[in-house]
PDB file of C-alpha atoms and ligand atoms in Angstrom:
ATOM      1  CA  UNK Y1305      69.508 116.220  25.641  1.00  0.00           C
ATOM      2  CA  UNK Y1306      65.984 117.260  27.004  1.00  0.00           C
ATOM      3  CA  UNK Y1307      62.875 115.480  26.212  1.00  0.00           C
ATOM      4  CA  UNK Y1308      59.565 116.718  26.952  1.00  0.00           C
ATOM      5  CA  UNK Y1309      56.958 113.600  27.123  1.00  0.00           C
ATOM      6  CA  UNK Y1310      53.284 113.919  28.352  1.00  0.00           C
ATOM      7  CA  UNK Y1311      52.060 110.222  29.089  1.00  0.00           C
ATOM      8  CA  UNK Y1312      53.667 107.334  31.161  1.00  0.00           C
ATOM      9  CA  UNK Y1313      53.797 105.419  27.874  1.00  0.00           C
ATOM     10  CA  UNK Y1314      55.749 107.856  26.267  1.00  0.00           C
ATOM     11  CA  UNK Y1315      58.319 108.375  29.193  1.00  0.00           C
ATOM     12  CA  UNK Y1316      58.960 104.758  28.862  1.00  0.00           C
ATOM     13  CA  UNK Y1317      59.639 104.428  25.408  1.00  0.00           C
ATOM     14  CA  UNK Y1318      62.054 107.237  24.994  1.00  0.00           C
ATOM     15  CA  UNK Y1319      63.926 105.452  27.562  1.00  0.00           C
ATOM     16  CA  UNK Y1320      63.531 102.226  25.478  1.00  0.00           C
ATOM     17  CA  UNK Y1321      64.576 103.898  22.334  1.00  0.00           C
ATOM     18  CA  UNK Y1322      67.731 105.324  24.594  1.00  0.00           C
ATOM     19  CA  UNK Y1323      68.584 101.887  25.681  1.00  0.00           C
ATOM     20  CA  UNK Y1324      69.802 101.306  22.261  1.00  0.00           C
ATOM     21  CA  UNK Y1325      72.916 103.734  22.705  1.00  0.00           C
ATOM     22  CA  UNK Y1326      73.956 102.525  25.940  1.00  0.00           C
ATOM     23  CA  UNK Y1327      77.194 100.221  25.530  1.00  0.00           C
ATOM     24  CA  UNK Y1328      77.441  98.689  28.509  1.00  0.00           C
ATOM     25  CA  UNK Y1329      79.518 100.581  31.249  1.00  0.00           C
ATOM     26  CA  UNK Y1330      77.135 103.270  32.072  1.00  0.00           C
ATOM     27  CA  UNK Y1331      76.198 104.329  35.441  1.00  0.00           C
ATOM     28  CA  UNK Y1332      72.370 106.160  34.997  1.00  0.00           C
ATOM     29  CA  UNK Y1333      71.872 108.581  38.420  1.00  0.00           C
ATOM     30  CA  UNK Y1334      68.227 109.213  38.288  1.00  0.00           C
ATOM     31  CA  UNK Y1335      66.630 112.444  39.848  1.00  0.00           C
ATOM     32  CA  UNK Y1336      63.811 114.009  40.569  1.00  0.00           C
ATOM     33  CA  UNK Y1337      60.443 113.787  42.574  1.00  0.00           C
ATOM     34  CA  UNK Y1338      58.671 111.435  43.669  1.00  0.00           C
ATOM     35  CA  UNK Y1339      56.114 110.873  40.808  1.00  0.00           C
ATOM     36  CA  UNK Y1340      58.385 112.001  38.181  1.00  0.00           C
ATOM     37  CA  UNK Y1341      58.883 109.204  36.124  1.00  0.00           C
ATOM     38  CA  UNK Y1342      61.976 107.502  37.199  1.00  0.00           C
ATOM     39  CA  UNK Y1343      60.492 103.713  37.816  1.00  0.00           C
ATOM     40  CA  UNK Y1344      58.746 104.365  34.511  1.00  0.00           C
ATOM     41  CA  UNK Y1345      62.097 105.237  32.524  1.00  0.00           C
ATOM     42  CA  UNK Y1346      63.631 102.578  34.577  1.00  0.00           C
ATOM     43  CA  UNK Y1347      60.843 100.284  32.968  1.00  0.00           C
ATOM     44  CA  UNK Y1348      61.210 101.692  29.553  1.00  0.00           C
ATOM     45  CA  UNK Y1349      65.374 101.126  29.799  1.00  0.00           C
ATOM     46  CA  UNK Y1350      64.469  97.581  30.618  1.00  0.00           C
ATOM     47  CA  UNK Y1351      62.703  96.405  27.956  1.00  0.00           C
ATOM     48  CA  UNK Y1352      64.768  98.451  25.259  1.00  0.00           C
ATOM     49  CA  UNK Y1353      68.011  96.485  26.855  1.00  0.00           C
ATOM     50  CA  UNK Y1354      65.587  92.923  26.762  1.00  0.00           C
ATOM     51  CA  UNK Y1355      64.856  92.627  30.046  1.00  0.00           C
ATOM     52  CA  UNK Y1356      62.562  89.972  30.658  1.00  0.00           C
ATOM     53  CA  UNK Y1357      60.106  89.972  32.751  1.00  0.00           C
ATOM     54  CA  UNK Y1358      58.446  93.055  35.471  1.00  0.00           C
ATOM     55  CA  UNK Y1359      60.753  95.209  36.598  1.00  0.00           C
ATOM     56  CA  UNK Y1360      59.607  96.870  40.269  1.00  0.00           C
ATOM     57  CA  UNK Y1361      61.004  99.573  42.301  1.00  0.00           C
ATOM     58  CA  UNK Y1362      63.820  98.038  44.706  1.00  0.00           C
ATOM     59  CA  UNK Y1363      62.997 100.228  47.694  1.00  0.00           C
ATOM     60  CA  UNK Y1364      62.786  97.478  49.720  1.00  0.00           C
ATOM     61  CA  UNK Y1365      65.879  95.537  48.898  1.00  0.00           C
ATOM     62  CA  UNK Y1366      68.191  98.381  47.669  1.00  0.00           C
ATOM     63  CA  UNK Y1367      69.521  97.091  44.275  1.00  0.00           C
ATOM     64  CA  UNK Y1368      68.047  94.210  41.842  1.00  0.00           C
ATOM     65  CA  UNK Y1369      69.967  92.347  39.546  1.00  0.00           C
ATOM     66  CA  UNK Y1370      67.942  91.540  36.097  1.00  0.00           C
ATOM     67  CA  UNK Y1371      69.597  89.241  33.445  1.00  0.00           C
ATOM     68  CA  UNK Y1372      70.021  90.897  30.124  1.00  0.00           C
ATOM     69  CA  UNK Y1373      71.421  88.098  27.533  1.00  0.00           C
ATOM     70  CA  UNK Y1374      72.971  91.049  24.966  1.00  0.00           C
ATOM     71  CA  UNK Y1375      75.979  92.565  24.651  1.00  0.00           C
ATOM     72  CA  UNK Y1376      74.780  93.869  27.900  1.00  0.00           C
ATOM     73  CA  UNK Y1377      74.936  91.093  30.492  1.00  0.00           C
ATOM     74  CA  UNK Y1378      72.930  92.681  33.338  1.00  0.00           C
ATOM     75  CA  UNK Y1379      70.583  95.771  34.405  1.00  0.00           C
ATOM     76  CA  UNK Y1380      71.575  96.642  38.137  1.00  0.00           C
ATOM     77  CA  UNK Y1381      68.280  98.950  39.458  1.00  0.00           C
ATOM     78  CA  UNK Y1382      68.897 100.842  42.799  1.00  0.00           C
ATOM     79  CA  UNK Y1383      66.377 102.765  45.010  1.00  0.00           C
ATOM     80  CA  UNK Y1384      68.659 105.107  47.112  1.00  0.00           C
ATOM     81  CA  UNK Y1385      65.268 107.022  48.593  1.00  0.00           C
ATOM     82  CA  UNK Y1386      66.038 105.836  51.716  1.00  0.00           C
ATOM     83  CA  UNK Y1387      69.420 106.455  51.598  1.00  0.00           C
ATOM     84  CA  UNK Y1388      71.823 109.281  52.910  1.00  0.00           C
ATOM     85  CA  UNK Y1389      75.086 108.470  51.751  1.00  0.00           C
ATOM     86  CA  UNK Y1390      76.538 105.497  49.439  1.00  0.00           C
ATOM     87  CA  UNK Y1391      77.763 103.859  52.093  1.00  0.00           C
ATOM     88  CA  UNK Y1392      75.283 101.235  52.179  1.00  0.00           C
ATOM     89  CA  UNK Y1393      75.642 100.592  48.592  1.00  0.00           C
ATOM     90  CA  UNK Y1394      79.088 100.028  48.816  1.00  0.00           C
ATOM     91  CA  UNK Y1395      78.553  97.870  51.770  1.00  0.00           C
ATOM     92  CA  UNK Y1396      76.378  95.220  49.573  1.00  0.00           C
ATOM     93  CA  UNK Y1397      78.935  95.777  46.545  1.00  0.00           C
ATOM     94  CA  UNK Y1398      76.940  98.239  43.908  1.00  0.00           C
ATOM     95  CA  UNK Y1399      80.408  99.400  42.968  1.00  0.00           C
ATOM     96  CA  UNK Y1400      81.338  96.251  41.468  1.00  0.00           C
ATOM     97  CA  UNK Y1401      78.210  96.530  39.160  1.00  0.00           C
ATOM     98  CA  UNK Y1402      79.015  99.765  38.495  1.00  0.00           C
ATOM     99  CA  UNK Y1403      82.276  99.013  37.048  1.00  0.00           C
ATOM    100  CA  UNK Y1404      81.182  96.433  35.477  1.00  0.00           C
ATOM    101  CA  UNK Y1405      81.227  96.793  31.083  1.00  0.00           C
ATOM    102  CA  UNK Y1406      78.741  94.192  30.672  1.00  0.00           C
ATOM    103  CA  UNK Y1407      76.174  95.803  33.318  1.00  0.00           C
ATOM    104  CA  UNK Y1408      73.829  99.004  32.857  1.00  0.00           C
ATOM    105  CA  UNK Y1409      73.442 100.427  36.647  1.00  0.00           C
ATOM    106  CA  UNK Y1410      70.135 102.987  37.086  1.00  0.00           C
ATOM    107  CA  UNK Y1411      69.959 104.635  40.838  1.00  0.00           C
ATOM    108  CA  UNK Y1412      66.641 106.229  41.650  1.00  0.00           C
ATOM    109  CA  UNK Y1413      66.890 109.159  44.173  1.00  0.00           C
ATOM    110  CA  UNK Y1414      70.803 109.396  42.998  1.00  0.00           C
ATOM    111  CA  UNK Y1415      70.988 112.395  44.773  1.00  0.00           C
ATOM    112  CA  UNK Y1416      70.970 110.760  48.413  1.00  0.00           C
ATOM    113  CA  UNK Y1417      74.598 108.900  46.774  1.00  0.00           C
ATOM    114  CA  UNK Y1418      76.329 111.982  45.703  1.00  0.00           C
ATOM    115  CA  UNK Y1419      78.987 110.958  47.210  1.00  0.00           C
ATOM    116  CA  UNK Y1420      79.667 107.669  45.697  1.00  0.00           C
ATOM    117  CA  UNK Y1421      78.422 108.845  41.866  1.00  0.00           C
ATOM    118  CA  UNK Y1422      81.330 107.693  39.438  1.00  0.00           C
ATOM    119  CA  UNK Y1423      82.707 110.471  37.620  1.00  0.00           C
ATOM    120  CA  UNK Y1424      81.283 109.546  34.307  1.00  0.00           C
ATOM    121  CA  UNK Y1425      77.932 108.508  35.303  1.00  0.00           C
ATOM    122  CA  UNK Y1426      75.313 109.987  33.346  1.00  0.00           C
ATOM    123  CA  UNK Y1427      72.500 112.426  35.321  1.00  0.00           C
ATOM    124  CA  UNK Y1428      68.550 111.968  34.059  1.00  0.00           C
ATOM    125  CA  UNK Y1429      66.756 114.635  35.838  1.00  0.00           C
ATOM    126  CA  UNK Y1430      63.137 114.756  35.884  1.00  0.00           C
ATOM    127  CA  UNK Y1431      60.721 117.314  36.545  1.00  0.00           C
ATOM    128  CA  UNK Y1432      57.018 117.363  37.067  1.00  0.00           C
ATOM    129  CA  UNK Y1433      54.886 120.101  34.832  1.00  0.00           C
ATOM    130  CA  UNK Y1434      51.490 120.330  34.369  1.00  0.00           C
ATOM    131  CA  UNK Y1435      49.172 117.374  34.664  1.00  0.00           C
ATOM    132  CA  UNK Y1436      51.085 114.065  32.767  1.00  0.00           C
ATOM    133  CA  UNK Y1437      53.697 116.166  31.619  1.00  0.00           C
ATOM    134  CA  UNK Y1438      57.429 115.914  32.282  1.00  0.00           C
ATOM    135  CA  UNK Y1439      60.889 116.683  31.509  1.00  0.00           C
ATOM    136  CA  UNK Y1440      63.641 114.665  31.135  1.00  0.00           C
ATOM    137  CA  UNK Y1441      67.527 116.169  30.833  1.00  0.00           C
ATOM    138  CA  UNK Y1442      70.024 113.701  30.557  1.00  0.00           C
ATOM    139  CA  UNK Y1443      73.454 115.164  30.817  1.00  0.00           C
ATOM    140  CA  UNK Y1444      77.039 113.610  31.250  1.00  0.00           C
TER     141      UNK Y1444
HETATM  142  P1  LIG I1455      59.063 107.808  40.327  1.00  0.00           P
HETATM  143  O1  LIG I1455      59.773 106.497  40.187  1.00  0.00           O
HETATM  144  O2  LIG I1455      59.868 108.989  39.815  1.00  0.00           O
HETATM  145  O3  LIG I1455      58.560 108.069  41.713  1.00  0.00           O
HETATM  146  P2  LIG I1455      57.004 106.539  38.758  1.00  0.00           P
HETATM  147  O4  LIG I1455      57.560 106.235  37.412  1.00  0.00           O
HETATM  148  O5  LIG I1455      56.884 105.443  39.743  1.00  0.00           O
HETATM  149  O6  LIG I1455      57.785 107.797  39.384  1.00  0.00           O
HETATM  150  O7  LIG I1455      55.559 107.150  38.627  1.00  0.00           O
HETATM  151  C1  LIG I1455      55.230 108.148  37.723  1.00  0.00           C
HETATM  152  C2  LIG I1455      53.741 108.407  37.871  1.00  0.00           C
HETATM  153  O8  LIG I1455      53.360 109.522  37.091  1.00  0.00           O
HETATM  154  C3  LIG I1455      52.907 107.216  37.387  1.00  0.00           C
HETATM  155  O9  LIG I1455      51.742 107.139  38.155  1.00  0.00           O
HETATM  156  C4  LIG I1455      52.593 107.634  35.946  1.00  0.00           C
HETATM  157  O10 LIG I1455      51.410 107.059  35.459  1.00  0.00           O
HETATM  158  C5  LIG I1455      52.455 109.116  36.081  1.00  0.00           C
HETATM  159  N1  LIG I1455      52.794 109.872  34.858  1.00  0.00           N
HETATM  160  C6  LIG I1455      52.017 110.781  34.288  1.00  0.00           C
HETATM  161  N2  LIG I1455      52.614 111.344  33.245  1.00  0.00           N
HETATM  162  C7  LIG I1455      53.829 110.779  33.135  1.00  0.00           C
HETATM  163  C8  LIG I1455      54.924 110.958  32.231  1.00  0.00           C
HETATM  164  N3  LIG I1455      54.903 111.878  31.236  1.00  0.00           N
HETATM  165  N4  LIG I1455      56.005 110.200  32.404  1.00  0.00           N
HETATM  166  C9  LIG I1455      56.064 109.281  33.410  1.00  0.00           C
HETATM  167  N5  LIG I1455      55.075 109.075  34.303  1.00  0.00           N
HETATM  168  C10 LIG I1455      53.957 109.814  34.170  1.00  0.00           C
HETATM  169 MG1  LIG I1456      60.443 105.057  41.570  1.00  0.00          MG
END
């Protein structure tokens, strides 16, 4: 599925219309640039799963754990930019959130945890066009 959008606003409510499809169970690796609009889907995915309250980028701590109340239980968000490997993930048990059916997992800069993706996760690649701009490819 590709989705062009051209404002913050509307990055972050296709991803809170797309919210409504997840199950629980899903792994979300999220890639592209720095700028791209992966906090802002992040954002968007929140409040479509009924998140309450701000969601902010984890760079700092790694992962955050947001209570859903839904047939979702819990939205794990991860910030791998710092990252070069999963190990440190693993380390502070993302896989168990990861596995988990009643938990939603989104990793920013996914691509610095290749190596610990799970084989079903679900890839969200963004790229920067002109001015506000963007495309969004979500592919299994
Ligand atoms: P990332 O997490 O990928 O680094 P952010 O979501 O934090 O990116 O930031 C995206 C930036 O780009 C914000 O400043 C936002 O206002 C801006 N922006 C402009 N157009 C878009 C768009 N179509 N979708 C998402 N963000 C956009
Ligand atoms: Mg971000």
């Amino acid at each position: 599925m590709i989705k062009k959008t051209h404002s913050e606003k509307e990055t972050y409510d296709f991803a809170k219309g797309f919210a409504q499809k997840l199950m629980g169970g899903e792994v979300l690796c999220l890639i592209g640039d720095l700028g791209a609009g992966k906090t802002a889907f992040t954002k968007g995915l929140a409040a479509g799963l009924g998140v309450k309250g701000i969601v902010t980028s984890p760079t700092f701590v790694l992962m955050k754990i947001y209570d859903v109340h839904n047939r979702i239980k819990e939205m794990a968000h991860i910030d791998a930019y710092r990252l070069s490997g999963g190990q440190e993930l693993i380390n502070i048990g993302a896989e168990e959130y990861f596995k988990d059916k009643q938990c939603v997992a989104v990793i920013e800069w996914a691509d610095r945890i290749r190596d610990i993706w799970p084989k079903d996760c679900l890839k969200i690649y963004f790229k920067i066009l002109k001015g506000d701009d963007r495309i969004i490819e979500i592919k299994k």
